[in-house]
mmCIF file of C-alpha atoms in Angstrom:
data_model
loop_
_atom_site.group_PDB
_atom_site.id
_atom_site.type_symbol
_atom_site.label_atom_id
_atom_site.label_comp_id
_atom_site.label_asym_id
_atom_site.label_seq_id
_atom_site.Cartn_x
_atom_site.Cartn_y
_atom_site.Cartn_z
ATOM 1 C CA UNK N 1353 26.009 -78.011 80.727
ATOM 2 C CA UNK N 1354 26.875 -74.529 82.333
ATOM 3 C CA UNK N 1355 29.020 -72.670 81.525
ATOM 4 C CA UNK N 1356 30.868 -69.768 84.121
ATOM 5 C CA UNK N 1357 33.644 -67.336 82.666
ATOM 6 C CA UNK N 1358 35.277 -64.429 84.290
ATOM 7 C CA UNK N 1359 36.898 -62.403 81.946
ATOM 8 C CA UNK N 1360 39.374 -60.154 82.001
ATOM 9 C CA UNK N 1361 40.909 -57.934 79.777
ATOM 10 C CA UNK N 1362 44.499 -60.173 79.452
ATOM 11 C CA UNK N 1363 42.468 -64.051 80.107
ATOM 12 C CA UNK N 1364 39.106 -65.401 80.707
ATOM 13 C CA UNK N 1365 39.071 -68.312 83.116
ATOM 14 C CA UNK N 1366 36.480 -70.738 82.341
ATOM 15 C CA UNK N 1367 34.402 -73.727 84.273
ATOM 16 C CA UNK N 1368 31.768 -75.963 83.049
ATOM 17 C CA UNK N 1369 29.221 -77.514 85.607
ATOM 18 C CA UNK N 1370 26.995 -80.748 84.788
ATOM 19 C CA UNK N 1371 23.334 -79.780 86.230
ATOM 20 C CA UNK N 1372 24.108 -80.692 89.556
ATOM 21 C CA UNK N 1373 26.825 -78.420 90.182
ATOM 22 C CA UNK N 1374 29.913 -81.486 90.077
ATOM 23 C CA UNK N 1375 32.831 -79.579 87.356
ATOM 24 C CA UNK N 1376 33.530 -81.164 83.582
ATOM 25 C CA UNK N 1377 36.258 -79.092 82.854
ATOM 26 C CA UNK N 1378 38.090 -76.235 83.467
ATOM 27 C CA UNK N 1379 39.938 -74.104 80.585
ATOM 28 C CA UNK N 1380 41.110 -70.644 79.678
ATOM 29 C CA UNK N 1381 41.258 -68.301 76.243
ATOM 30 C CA UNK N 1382 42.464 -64.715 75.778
ATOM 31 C CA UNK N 1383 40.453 -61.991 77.430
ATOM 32 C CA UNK N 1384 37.195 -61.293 75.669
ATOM 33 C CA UNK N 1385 36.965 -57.866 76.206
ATOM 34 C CA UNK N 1386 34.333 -55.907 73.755
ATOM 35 C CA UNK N 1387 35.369 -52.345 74.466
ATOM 36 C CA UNK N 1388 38.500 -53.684 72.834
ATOM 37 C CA UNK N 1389 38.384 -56.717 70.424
ATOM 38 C CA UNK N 1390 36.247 -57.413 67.099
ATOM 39 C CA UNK N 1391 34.062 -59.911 66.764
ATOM 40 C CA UNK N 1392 35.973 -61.685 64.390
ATOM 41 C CA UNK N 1393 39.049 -61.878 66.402
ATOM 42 C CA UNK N 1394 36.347 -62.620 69.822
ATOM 43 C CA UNK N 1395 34.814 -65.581 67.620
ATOM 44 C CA UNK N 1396 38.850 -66.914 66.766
ATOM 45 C CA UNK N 1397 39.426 -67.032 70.333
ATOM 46 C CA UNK N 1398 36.736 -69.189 71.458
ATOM 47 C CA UNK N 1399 36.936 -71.406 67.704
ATOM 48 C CA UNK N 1400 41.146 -72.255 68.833
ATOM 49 C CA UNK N 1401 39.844 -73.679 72.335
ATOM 50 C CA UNK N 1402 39.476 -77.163 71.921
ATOM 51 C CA UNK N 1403 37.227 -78.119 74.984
ATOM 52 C CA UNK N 1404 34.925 -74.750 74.134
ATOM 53 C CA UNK N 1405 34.468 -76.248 70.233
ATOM 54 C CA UNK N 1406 34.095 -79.909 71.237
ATOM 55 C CA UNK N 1407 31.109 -79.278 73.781
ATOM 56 C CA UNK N 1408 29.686 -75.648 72.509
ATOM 57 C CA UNK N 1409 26.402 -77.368 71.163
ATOM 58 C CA UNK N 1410 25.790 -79.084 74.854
ATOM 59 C CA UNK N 1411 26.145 -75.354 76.424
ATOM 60 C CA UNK N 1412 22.051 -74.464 77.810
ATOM 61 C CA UNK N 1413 23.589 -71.666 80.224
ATOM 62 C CA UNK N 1414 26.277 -69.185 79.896
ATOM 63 C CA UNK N 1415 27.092 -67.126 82.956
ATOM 64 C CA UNK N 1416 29.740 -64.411 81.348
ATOM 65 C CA UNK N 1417 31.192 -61.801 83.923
ATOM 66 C CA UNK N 1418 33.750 -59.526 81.555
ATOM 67 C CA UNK N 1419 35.728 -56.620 81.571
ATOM 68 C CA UNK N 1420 34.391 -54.115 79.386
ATOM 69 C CA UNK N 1421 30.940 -55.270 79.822
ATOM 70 C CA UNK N 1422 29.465 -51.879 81.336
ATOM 71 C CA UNK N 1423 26.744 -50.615 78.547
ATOM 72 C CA UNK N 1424 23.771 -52.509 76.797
ATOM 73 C CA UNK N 1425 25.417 -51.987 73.849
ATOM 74 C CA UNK N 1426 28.597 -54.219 74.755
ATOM 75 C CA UNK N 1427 26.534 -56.813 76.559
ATOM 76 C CA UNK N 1428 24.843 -57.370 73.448
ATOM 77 C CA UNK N 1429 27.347 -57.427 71.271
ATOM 78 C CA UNK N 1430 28.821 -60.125 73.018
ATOM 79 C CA UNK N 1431 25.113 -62.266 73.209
ATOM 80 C CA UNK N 1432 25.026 -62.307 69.624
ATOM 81 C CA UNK N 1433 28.608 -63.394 69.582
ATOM 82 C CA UNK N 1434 27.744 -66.392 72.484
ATOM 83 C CA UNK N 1435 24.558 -66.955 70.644
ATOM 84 C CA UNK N 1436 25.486 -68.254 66.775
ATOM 85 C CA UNK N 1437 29.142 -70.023 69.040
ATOM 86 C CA UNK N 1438 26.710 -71.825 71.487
ATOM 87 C CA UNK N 1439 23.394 -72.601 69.693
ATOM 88 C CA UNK N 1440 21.683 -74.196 72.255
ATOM 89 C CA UNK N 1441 22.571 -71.647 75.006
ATOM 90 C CA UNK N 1442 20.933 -68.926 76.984
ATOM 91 C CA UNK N 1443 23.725 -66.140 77.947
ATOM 92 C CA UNK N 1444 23.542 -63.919 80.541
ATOM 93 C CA UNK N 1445 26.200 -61.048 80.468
ATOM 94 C CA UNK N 1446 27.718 -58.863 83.211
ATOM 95 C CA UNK N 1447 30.191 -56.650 83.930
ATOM 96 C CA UNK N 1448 33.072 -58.313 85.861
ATOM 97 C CA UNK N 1449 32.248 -56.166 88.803
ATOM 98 C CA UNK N 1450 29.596 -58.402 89.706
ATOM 99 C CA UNK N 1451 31.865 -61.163 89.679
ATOM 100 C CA UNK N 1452 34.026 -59.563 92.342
ATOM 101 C CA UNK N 1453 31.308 -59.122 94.590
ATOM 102 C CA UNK N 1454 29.152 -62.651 94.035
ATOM 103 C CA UNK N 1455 33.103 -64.272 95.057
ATOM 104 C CA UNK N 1456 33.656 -61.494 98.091
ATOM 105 C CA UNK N 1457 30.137 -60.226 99.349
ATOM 106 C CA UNK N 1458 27.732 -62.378 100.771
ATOM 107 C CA UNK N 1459 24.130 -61.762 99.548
ATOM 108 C CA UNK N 1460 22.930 -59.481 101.976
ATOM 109 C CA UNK N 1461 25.909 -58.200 103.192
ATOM 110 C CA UNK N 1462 27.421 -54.247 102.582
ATOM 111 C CA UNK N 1463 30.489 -54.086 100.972
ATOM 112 C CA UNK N 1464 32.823 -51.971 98.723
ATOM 113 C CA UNK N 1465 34.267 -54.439 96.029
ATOM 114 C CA UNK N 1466 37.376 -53.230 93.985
ATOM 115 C CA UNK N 1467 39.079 -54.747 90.916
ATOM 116 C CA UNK N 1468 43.052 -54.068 90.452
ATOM 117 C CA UNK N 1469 44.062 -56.367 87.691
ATOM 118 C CA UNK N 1470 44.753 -55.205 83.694
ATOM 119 C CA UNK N 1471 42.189 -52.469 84.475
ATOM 120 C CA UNK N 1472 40.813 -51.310 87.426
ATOM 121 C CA UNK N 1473 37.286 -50.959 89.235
ATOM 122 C CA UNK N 1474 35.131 -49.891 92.318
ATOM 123 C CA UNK N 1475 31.559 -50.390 93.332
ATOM 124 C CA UNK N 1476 29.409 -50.780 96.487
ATOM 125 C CA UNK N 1477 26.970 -53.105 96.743
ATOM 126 C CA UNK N 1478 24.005 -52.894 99.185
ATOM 127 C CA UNK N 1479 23.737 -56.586 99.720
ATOM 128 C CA UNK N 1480 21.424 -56.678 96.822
ATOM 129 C CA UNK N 1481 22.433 -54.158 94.589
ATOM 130 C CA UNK N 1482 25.705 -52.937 92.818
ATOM 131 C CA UNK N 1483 25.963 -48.799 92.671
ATOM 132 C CA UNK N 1484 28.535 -47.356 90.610
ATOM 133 C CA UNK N 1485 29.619 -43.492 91.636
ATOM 134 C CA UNK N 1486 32.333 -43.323 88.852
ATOM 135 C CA UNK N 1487 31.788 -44.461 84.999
ATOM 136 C CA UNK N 1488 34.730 -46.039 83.549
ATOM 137 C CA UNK N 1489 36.256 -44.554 80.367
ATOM 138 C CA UNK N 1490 38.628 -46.801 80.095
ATOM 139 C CA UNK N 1491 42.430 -47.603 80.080
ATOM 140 C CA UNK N 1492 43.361 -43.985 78.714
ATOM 141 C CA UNK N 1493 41.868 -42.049 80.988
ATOM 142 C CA UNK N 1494 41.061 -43.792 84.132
ATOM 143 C CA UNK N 1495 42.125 -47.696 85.885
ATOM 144 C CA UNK N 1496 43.955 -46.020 88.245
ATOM 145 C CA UNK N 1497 46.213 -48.086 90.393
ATOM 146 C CA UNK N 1498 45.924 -50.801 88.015
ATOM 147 C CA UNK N 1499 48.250 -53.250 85.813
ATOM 148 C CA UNK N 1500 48.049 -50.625 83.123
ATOM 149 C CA UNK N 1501 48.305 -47.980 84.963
ATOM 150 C CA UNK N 1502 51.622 -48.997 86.520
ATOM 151 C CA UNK N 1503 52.884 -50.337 83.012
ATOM 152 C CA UNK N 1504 52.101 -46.486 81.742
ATOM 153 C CA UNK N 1505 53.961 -45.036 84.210
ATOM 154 C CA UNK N 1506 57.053 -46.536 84.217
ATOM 155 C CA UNK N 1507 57.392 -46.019 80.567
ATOM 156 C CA UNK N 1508 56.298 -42.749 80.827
ATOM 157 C CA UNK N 1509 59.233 -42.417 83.607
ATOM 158 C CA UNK N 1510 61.617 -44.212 81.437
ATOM 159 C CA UNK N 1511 61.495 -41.901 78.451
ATOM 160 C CA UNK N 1512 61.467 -38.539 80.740
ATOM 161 C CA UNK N 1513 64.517 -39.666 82.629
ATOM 162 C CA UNK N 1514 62.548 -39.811 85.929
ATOM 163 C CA UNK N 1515 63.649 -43.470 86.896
ATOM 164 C CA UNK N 1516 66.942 -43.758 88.436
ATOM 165 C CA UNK N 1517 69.369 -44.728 86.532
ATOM 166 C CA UNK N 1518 70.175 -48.060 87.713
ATOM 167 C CA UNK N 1519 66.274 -49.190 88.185
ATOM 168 C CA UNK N 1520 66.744 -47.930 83.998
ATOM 169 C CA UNK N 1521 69.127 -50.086 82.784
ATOM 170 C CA UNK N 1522 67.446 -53.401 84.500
ATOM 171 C CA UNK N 1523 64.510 -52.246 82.737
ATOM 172 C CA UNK N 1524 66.130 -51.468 79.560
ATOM 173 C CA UNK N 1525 67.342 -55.151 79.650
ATOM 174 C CA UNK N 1526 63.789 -56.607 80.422
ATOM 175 C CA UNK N 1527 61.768 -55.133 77.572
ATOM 176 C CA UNK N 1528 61.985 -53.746 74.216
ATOM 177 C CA UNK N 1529 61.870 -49.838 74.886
ATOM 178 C CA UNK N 1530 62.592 -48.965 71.166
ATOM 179 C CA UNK N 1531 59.701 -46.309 70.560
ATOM 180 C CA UNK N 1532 58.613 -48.038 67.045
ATOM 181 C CA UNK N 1533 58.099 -51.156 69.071
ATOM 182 C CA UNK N 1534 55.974 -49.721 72.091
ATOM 183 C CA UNK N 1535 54.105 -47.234 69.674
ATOM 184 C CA UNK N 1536 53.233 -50.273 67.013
ATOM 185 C CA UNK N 1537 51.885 -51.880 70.329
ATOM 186 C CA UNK N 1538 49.745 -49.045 71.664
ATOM 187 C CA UNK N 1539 48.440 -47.955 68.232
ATOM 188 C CA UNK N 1540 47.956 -50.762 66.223
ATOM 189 C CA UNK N 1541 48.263 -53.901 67.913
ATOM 190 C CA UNK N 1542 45.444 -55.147 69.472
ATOM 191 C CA UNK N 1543 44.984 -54.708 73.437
ATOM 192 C CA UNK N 1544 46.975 -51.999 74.287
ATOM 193 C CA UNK N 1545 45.884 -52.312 78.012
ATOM 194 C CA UNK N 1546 47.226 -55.573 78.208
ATOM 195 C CA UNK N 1547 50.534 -54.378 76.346
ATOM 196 C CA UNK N 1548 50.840 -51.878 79.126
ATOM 197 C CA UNK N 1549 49.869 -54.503 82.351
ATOM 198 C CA UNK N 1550 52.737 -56.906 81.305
ATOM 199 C CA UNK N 1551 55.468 -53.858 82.663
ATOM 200 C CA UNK N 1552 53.752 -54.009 85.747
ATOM 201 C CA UNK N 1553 55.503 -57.585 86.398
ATOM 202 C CA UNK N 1554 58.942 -55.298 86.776
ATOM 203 C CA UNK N 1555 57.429 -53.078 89.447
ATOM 204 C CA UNK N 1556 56.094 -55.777 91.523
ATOM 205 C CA UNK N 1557 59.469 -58.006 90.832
ATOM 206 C CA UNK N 1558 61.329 -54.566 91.979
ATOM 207 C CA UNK N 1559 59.323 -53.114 95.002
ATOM 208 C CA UNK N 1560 61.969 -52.857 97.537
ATOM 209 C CA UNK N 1561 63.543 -50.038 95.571
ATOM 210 C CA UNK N 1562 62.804 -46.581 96.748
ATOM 211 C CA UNK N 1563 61.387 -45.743 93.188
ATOM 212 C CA UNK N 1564 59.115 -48.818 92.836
ATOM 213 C CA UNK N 1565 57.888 -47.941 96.369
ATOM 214 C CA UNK N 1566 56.802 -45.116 95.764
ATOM 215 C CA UNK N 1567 55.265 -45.160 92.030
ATOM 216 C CA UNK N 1568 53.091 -48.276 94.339
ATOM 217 C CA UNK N 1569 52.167 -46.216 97.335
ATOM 218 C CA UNK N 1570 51.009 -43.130 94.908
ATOM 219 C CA UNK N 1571 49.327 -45.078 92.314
ATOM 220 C CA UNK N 1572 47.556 -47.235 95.626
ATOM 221 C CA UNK N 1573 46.156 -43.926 96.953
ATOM 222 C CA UNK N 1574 45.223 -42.004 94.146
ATOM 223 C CA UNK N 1575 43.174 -45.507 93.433
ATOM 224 C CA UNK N 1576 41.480 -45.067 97.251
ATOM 225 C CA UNK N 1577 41.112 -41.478 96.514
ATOM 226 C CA UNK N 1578 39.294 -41.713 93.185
ATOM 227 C CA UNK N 1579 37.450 -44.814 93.729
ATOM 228 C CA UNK N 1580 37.008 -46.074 97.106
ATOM 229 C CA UNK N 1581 36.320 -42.533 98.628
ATOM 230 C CA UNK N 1582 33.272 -41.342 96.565
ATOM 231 C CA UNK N 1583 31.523 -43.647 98.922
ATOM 232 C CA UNK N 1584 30.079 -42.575 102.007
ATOM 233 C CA UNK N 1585 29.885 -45.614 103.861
ATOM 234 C CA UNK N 1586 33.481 -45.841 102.727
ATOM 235 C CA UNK N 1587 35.307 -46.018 106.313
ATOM 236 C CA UNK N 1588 32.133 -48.101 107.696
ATOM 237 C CA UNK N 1589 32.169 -51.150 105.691
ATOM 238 C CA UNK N 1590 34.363 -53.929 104.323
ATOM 239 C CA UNK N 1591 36.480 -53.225 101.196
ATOM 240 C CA UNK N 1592 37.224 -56.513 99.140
ATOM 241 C CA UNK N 1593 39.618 -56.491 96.266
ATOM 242 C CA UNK N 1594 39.967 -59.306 93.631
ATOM 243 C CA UNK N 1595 42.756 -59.065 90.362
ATOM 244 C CA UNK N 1596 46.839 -60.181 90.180
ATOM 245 C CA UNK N 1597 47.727 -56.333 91.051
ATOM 246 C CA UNK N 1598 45.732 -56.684 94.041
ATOM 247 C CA UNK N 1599 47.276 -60.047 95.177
ATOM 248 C CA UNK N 1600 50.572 -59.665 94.154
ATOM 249 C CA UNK N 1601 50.592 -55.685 95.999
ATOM 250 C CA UNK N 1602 48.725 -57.311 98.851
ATOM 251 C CA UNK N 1603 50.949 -56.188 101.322
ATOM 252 C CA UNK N 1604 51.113 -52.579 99.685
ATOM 253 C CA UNK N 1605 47.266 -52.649 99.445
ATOM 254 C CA UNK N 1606 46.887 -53.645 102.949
ATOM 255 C CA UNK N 1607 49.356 -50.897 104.409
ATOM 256 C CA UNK N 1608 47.399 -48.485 102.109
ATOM 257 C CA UNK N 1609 44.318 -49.918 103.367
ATOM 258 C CA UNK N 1610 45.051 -48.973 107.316
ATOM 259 C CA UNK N 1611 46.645 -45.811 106.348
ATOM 260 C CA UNK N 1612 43.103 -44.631 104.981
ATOM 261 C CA UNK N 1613 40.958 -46.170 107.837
ATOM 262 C CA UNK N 1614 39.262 -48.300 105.727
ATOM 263 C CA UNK N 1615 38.440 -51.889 106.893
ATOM 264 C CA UNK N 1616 39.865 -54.814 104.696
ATOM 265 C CA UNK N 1617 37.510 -57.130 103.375
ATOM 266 C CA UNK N 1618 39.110 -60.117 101.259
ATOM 267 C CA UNK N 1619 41.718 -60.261 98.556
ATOM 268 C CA UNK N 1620 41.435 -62.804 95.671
ATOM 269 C CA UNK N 1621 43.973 -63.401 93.135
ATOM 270 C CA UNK N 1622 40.957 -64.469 91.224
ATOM 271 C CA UNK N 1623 37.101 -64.858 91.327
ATOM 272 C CA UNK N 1624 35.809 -67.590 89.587
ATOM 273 C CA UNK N 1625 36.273 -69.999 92.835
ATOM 274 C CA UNK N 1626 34.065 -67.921 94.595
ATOM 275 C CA UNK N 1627 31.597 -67.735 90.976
ATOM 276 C CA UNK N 1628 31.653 -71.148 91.268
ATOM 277 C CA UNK N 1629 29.969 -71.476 94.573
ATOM 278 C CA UNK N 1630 27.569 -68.752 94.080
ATOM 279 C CA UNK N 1631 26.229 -70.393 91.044
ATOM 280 C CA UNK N 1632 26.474 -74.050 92.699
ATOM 281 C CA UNK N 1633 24.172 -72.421 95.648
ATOM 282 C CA UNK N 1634 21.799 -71.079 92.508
ATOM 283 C CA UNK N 1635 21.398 -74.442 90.685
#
């Protein structure tokens, strides 16, 4: 059996092949992100998925693409994890920017491959290799235009009385802004990211408003600015995006796109279709 995960930092979508490529099953857990989680709450969350437990000692290949998987250190952490869950597996771990570009690029093909999900991303890949010009330091300091990002803003706008006041009271209504709440959920709760993606859903529900518009159209272009731009070949050569900010702001991202005179690439909710068929191509 083979097993092909794309993890984020909120979920991890997960498919199992036979050895000639035809799907067993397809399940989900929370996000297994290192940076972020200990290994005794990462070993809980694959132990409470039933289809994981029932077939984890038929596992020979693990294929895991995952946020927060950047450094040695984290990739390793995570093998010894995979190895002692699936005994009779051999893991191979990535960062999830390779998943972006093995379900956007083809091999051989240029590209600039972005994720906008929980957290964000950007890397170009050669057609053979991925280069990085910016090292993430995660949710705190960096994911710009990202689920996160968003989420921190509008609280951030909220409690300096820089969101209009009726955009305010709808979001007053939507979410528990009482500071002991959002403070017990940045500081000692675990995945504050993912805490701050789920206010994102109210600027995407809301993005007619003037406001919403333009906390989008900012947060869009400081992304391009940042990420996409370090990149010489930037203007030259397909951009490709993959994460729920990117597909539900699609036609944000592709307005921002034209305004920059970049060239759109593809847009995908999420990757693991396109993991799928890479690694049905490679069997």
């Amino acid at each position: 059996m083979i097993l092909i995960v794309d993890s984020g930092a909120t979920k991890s979508d997960w498919i199992a092949l036979d050895e000639k490529g035809e799907q067993l099953f397809v399940t989900q857990t929370l996000g297994l992100s290192p940076e972020v989680l200990t290994k005794e709450v990462i070993e809980d969350r694959l132990a409470n998925n039933f289809e994981l437990s029932k077939n984890k000692e038929k596992v020979r290949q693990l294929y895991f693409y995952g946020a927060g998987c950047g450094t040695d250190r984290m990739k390793n952490f995570l093998k010894t994890i995979f190895k002692d869950f699936f005994p009779n597996a051999k893991a191979e771990v990535r960062e999830d920017t390779y998943a972006a570009i093995y379900a956007t690029t083809k091999i051989g093909r240029q590209g600039i491959v972005c994720i906008l999900g929980t957290g964000s991303n950007c890397s170009y890949y050669d057609g053979h290799q991925l280069i990085q010009k910016v090292t993430s330091l995660g949710y705190i300091l960096m994911d710009d235009g990202s689920g996160n990002f968003f989420g921190r803003k509008l609280i951030r706008d909220y409690y300096f009385h820089k969101m209009p006041q009726d955009l305010g009271m709808k979001f007053a209504k939507e979410y528990d802004l009482d500071a002991d709440v959002i403070k017990e959920h940045l500081y000692k709760q675990p995945n504050p990211n993912t805490y701050l993606a789920t206010f994102a859903r109210f600027i995407i529900e809301n993005k007619e408003h003037p406001y919403c518009k333009g906390v989008i159209e900012k947060g869009l272009q400081q992304f391009v600015n940042n990420y996409i731009m370090q990149y010489e070949l930037a203007t030259k050569v397909p951009v490709s995006f993959v994460g729920s900010i990117a597909h539900f702001l699609q036609d944000e991202l592709k307005a921002c796109i034209e305004r920059n005179d970049l060239i759109l690439g593809v847009i995908r909710r999420r990757p693991i279709e396109g993991l799928v068929e890479f690694h049905r191509d490679t069997i």
